[in-house]
């Protein structure tokens, strides 16, 4: 039975009010939003705050605004066409081009899984002293159990589980703010766009890759379609799109707040403390300055982040393979295959935080391959009909794409030339 069939909301016994019906339509964006608070975000945001204070707040604010636009366009494409973004690409690309496109998308999926599994492994190590390799294996196994909820109980139940984990992540990463003093003046100063050498460009690209997540762009179109099904143009589709807009805004306000909160925590409580450019070091510094309870809560949030986000990443990879290669393999097989690179990284002793940051750079480089086709498709009147992007939305979407590409070019130039 398909996810679309299994995930639909059952008709209520009593008529719902207008607000009740709207609330019942929320959920897919909150699942996609897990990708925006994964362990890669933790590494990038803590590193940026610990090393450069409030300097790069503007990157998170800008990236989150971009994410709201992009995720809504992805969901709109799925609702209007009844097809996911990978399926649309698979239908339009020639066989050779499809395979090449899939290779870069698969590289992105692997980079995603590396970040998420490593994050879960670090959390288990911090909480229970479990070796990183074993922790990565446990993270992969638990993520498979989470995915089985979707297969057995349907998308709606899966959404409730993921939203619960998002709540744990939010509490875990923001609790420390209640015990530290954030400089409002410095935080406002961080809203001014600027860099301070090539390393800040690398971090900005990492933060962007961790915020505007390409696999969430691919997946959201499928989540919205599978949850609501295809709707003919008319009042029902209009209502679904309005609810989806609120779904996206609400989910990404939460995710954006968590990301900004992490940077503020690092900038206010961890800056200047040795070793705080790693997750383990940041955890130790949090324990030293804010107490063991806050440190435990932070580690629990990190564990929830790793477990939930690796499940979403695996689902996204499955949808990408299905859409581009017209093949769907069992999630267990895919879980095992994509887990291997992360376990290799943990097994050979690569610095976990560095691996997390670099994985986000890979994601940043893959973003244009997801955004550019999305903008083109949602701006195509023949495809989207009355729901085609307005001139303003189209312009904003192309500006977003241009900013991302420009930042990536600057990243490559400054990194390989060593320019400051």
XYZ file of C-alpha atoms in Angstrom:
420
model
C 0.000 0.000 0.000
C 1.368 3.420 -0.925
C 2.303 6.082 1.575
C -0.255 8.357 -0.052
C -3.034 5.868 0.679
C -1.860 5.007 4.157
C -1.135 8.571 5.263
C -4.446 10.281 4.576
C -6.388 11.671 7.496
C -9.496 9.659 8.298
C -12.791 11.565 8.085
C -13.827 12.924 11.465
C -17.049 11.713 13.014
C -18.133 15.242 13.786
C -17.710 18.226 11.489
C -14.658 20.246 12.379
C -14.596 24.001 12.646
C -12.657 25.934 10.008
C -9.664 26.300 12.300
C -9.822 22.631 13.241
C -9.771 21.568 9.615
C -6.810 23.851 8.962
C -4.857 22.472 11.909
C -5.510 18.932 10.709
C -3.784 19.818 7.429
C -0.536 20.811 9.134
C 2.372 18.407 9.501
C 4.400 17.731 6.317
C 6.477 20.905 6.723
C 7.344 19.977 10.315
C 8.699 16.662 9.059
C 10.796 18.458 6.440
C 11.901 20.991 9.083
C 13.772 18.253 10.968
C 16.356 18.543 8.202
C 16.928 22.148 9.287
C 17.903 21.255 12.858
C 20.140 18.271 12.219
C 23.586 17.692 13.807
C 25.229 19.517 10.905
C 23.459 22.651 12.070
C 24.766 22.095 15.585
C 28.367 21.832 14.407
C 28.171 24.787 12.027
C 26.274 27.087 14.403
C 28.342 26.296 17.497
C 31.590 26.664 15.554
C 30.478 30.001 14.100
C 29.335 31.357 17.467
C 32.313 30.066 19.455
C 34.900 31.438 17.012
C 33.277 34.592 15.673
C 30.583 35.534 18.166
C 27.530 37.165 16.641
C 29.189 37.890 13.285
C 27.232 35.371 11.180
C 23.705 35.729 12.583
C 22.716 37.365 9.310
C 23.528 34.148 7.454
C 20.990 32.182 9.507
C 18.290 34.835 9.163
C 18.782 35.081 5.409
C 19.007 31.313 4.972
C 15.812 30.755 6.949
C 13.933 33.315 4.836
C 15.170 31.487 1.743
C 14.078 28.161 3.230
C 10.497 29.378 3.787
C 10.203 30.337 0.122
C 11.871 27.220 -1.233
C 9.970 24.729 0.944
C 6.629 26.293 0.051
C 7.455 26.055 -3.653
C 8.394 22.396 -3.194
C 5.142 21.590 -1.400
C 3.162 23.568 -3.995
C 4.709 21.591 -6.833
C 3.672 18.319 -5.211
C 0.113 19.490 -4.527
C -0.546 21.052 -7.938
C 1.048 18.370 -10.129
C 0.601 15.297 -7.968
C 4.270 14.525 -8.618
C 7.354 14.958 -6.461
C 10.313 17.039 -7.627
C 12.481 13.922 -8.231
C 9.662 12.362 -10.266
C 9.309 15.512 -12.356
C 13.054 15.539 -12.994
C 13.022 11.829 -13.817
C 10.280 12.394 -16.388
C 12.033 15.334 -18.045
C 15.699 14.317 -18.117
C 17.215 11.966 -20.665
C 18.433 8.620 -19.275
C 22.119 9.592 -19.247
C 21.414 12.965 -17.652
C 19.129 11.336 -15.111
C 21.924 9.067 -13.938
C 24.410 11.933 -13.652
C 21.855 14.018 -11.774
C 21.145 11.080 -9.483
C 24.875 10.680 -8.720
C 25.151 14.238 -7.389
C 21.878 13.841 -5.498
C 23.099 10.553 -4.025
C 26.359 12.221 -2.993
C 24.238 14.819 -1.228
C 22.204 12.089 0.489
C 25.387 10.376 1.694
C 26.779 13.673 3.027
C 23.486 14.197 4.825
C 23.633 10.779 6.429
C 27.248 11.241 7.483
C 26.310 14.376 9.407
C 23.245 12.896 11.028
C 24.740 9.563 12.054
C 27.850 11.246 13.442
C 25.657 13.613 15.443
C 23.721 10.721 16.949
C 26.972 8.895 17.732
C 28.426 11.955 19.467
C 25.252 12.330 21.544
C 25.347 8.686 22.661
C 29.023 9.099 23.533
C 28.307 12.208 25.604
C 25.344 10.655 27.404
C 26.522 7.084 27.955
C 30.189 6.918 26.956
C 29.404 4.650 23.992
C 32.256 4.522 21.421
C 31.529 6.604 18.322
C 31.504 3.664 15.904
C 29.054 1.691 18.033
C 26.978 4.831 18.571
C 26.763 5.344 14.817
C 25.564 1.782 14.375
C 22.929 2.227 17.093
C 21.770 5.477 15.484
C 21.288 3.713 12.156
C 19.313 0.869 13.733
C 17.002 3.189 15.698
C 16.392 5.326 12.613
C 15.167 2.211 10.828
C 12.692 1.627 13.646
C 11.445 5.205 13.248
C 10.994 4.696 9.508
C 9.011 1.514 10.166
C 6.373 3.672 11.877
C 5.657 5.336 8.552
C 5.412 2.012 6.742
C 3.166 0.369 9.352
C 1.102 3.194 10.846
C 0.948 5.738 8.041
C 2.260 9.227 7.470
C 0.084 10.989 10.042
C 1.397 8.858 12.922
C 4.912 9.322 11.599
C 4.360 13.094 11.594
C 3.290 13.044 15.254
C 6.436 11.110 16.204
C 8.692 13.487 14.286
C 6.978 16.584 15.699
C 7.490 15.160 19.190
C 11.185 14.744 18.455
C 11.290 18.310 17.100
C 9.921 19.488 20.454
C 12.706 17.599 22.259
C 15.289 19.149 19.924
C 13.925 22.643 20.576
C 14.037 22.243 24.345
C 17.435 20.579 24.243
C 19.134 23.272 22.185
C 17.448 26.358 23.651
C 17.437 25.561 27.377
C 20.935 26.968 27.797
C 19.766 30.413 26.682
C 17.825 30.749 29.941
C 21.118 30.595 31.858
C 23.265 32.992 29.844
C 23.238 36.680 28.964
C 22.887 37.433 25.264
C 24.053 40.878 24.137
C 21.154 42.427 22.264
C 23.395 45.102 20.779
C 25.935 42.612 19.470
C 23.181 40.341 18.179
C 21.686 43.216 16.189
C 25.156 44.008 14.903
C 25.353 40.454 13.615
C 22.475 41.236 11.257
C 24.821 43.301 9.072
C 26.115 41.087 6.233
C 29.910 40.767 6.344
C 32.739 38.235 6.529
C 36.068 38.082 8.329
C 38.398 36.001 6.179
C 38.001 32.801 4.184
C 37.123 30.658 7.206
C 33.987 32.695 7.829
C 32.971 32.117 4.202
C 33.483 28.379 4.740
C 31.349 28.539 7.864
C 28.695 30.615 6.097
C 28.480 28.052 3.296
C 28.297 25.316 5.928
C 25.496 27.132 7.758
C 23.673 27.701 4.475
C 24.030 24.043 3.533
C 22.722 23.069 6.957
C 19.756 25.449 6.715
C 18.551 25.300 3.099
C 18.716 21.521 2.825
C 18.543 20.036 -0.683
C 17.157 16.697 0.475
C 14.335 18.520 2.277
C 13.521 20.299 -0.989
C 13.236 16.979 -2.824
C 11.282 15.297 -0.026
C 8.763 18.021 0.836
C 7.072 17.794 -2.553
C 6.468 14.086 -1.896
C 5.359 14.625 1.717
C 2.722 17.190 0.731
C 1.497 15.070 -2.183
C 1.354 11.864 -0.154
C -0.435 13.515 2.756
C -3.088 15.412 0.791
C -3.185 13.666 -2.571
C -3.752 15.351 -5.901
C -6.444 18.029 -5.903
C -8.065 19.472 -9.003
C -7.852 23.268 -9.353
C -10.539 24.840 -7.236
C -11.490 25.598 -3.617
C -9.973 22.422 -2.190
C -6.570 23.074 -3.759
C -6.712 26.714 -2.659
C -7.431 25.620 0.925
C -4.581 23.101 0.860
C -2.135 25.717 -0.395
C -3.205 28.210 2.298
C -2.755 25.576 5.001
C 0.593 24.574 3.501
C 1.783 28.165 3.624
C 1.045 28.311 7.359
C 2.577 24.865 7.795
C 5.850 25.987 6.198
C 6.028 29.301 8.032
C 5.291 27.737 11.423
C 7.733 24.875 10.975
C 10.594 27.039 9.801
C 10.030 29.704 12.440
C 10.641 26.930 14.974
C 13.655 25.554 13.094
C 15.105 29.007 12.459
C 14.664 29.953 16.099
C 16.545 26.832 17.176
C 19.431 27.577 14.803
C 19.733 31.204 15.832
C 19.428 30.190 19.485
C 22.358 27.789 19.133
C 24.564 30.493 17.655
C 23.520 32.968 20.364
C 24.314 30.382 23.044
C 27.779 29.766 21.613
C 28.463 33.466 21.096
C 27.385 34.449 24.616
C 28.573 31.499 26.714
C 31.269 29.674 24.758
C 33.337 32.279 22.941
C 36.969 32.269 24.019
C 36.688 28.927 25.783
C 39.273 26.475 24.411
C 37.895 23.600 22.358
C 34.422 25.030 21.863
C 34.705 24.747 18.088
C 33.796 21.059 18.479
C 30.518 19.604 19.713
C 32.284 17.659 22.451
C 34.175 20.755 23.548
C 31.020 22.856 23.453
C 29.222 20.264 25.556
C 32.044 20.321 28.104
C 31.992 24.122 28.168
C 28.224 24.149 28.618
C 28.578 21.750 31.532
C 31.324 23.879 33.077
C 29.559 27.217 32.731
C 25.856 26.309 32.848
C 25.842 23.082 34.848
C 25.473 19.343 34.187
C 21.678 19.431 33.833
C 21.808 21.875 30.940
C 24.590 19.815 29.358
C 22.502 16.634 29.596
C 19.479 18.370 28.101
C 21.689 19.622 25.244
C 22.991 16.090 24.584
C 19.452 14.691 24.600
C 18.477 17.317 22.025
C 21.480 16.323 19.914
C 20.467 12.649 20.117
C 16.888 13.425 19.051
C 18.287 15.529 16.219
C 20.498 12.728 14.944
C 17.820 10.044 15.186
C 15.039 12.067 13.561
C 17.121 13.695 10.844
C 18.800 10.488 9.693
C 15.343 8.945 9.287
C 14.209 11.889 7.158
C 17.433 11.762 5.160
C 16.924 8.073 4.401
C 13.341 8.709 3.274
C 14.526 11.553 1.037
C 17.184 9.356 -0.528
C 14.590 6.690 -1.267
C 12.315 9.243 -2.968
C 15.230 10.612 -5.006
C 16.181 7.143 -6.235
C 12.569 6.303 -7.074
C 12.015 9.533 -8.973
C 15.273 9.661 -10.913
C 16.058 5.977 -11.492
C 12.458 4.688 -11.360
C 13.593 2.133 -8.793
C 12.554 1.710 -5.201
C 14.610 -0.493 -2.909
C 13.595 -1.567 0.612
C 14.364 1.098 3.192
C 16.345 -1.429 5.242
C 18.702 -1.999 2.315
C 19.044 1.712 1.712
C 19.595 2.335 5.426
C 22.476 -0.161 5.452
C 24.085 1.194 2.262
C 24.010 4.861 3.285
C 25.137 4.028 6.813
C 28.437 2.580 5.607
C 30.197 5.894 4.709
C 29.318 7.394 8.095
C 30.646 4.331 9.900
C 33.865 4.504 7.859
C 34.345 8.146 8.893
C 33.801 7.188 12.535
C 35.981 4.096 12.268
C 39.058 5.781 10.763
C 39.060 8.518 13.377
C 38.244 11.620 11.312
C 37.479 14.582 13.584
C 33.675 14.333 13.944
C 32.973 18.064 14.070
C 35.158 18.728 11.016
C 33.342 15.950 9.155
C 30.022 17.524 10.111
C 31.027 20.986 8.878
C 32.464 19.661 5.603
C 29.358 17.577 4.997
C 27.304 20.758 5.175
C 29.576 22.373 2.580
C 28.806 19.458 0.246
C 25.108 20.069 0.836
C 25.548 23.755 0.074
C 27.181 22.905 -3.255
C 24.255 20.620 -4.130
C 21.514 23.141 -3.321
C 21.413 24.801 -6.793
C 20.698 21.421 -8.431
C 17.480 21.243 -6.408
C 16.452 24.902 -6.357
C 16.952 25.838 -10.008
C 14.694 23.086 -11.436
C 12.132 23.814 -8.705
C 11.965 27.498 -9.602
C 11.737 26.748 -13.314
C 8.914 24.255 -12.850
C 6.831 26.361 -10.457
C 7.247 29.334 -12.823
C 5.933 27.327 -15.792
C 2.331 28.348 -16.488
C 1.735 25.290 -18.671
C 2.630 23.052 -15.749
C 1.226 25.000 -12.791
C -1.809 26.666 -14.357
C -3.403 29.268 -12.095
C -0.926 28.391 -9.313
C 2.102 29.514 -11.313
C 4.508 31.717 -9.358
C 3.785 35.403 -9.443
C 6.369 37.742 -10.921
C 7.430 38.765 -7.406
C 7.817 35.191 -6.188
C 9.711 34.215 -9.318
C 12.097 37.146 -8.890
C 12.631 36.322 -5.201
C 13.255 32.665 -6.020
C 15.840 33.489 -8.706
C 17.559 35.983 -6.379
C 17.695 33.227 -3.749
C 19.274 30.851 -6.249
C 21.751 33.527 -7.341
C 22.805 34.286 -3.761
C 23.419 30.625 -3.044
C 25.484 30.114 -6.190
C 27.470 33.298 -5.497
C 28.285 32.196 -1.962
C 29.412 28.813 -3.224
C 31.695 30.390 -5.830
C 33.174 32.656 -3.149
C 33.638 29.635 -0.911
C 35.605 27.741 -3.553
C 37.701 30.766 -4.511
C 38.663 31.785 -0.994
C 39.244 28.237 0.194
C 41.545 27.186 -2.642
C 43.377 30.488 -3.036
C 43.768 31.093 0.694
C 42.552 34.682 0.269
C 41.518 36.507 3.402
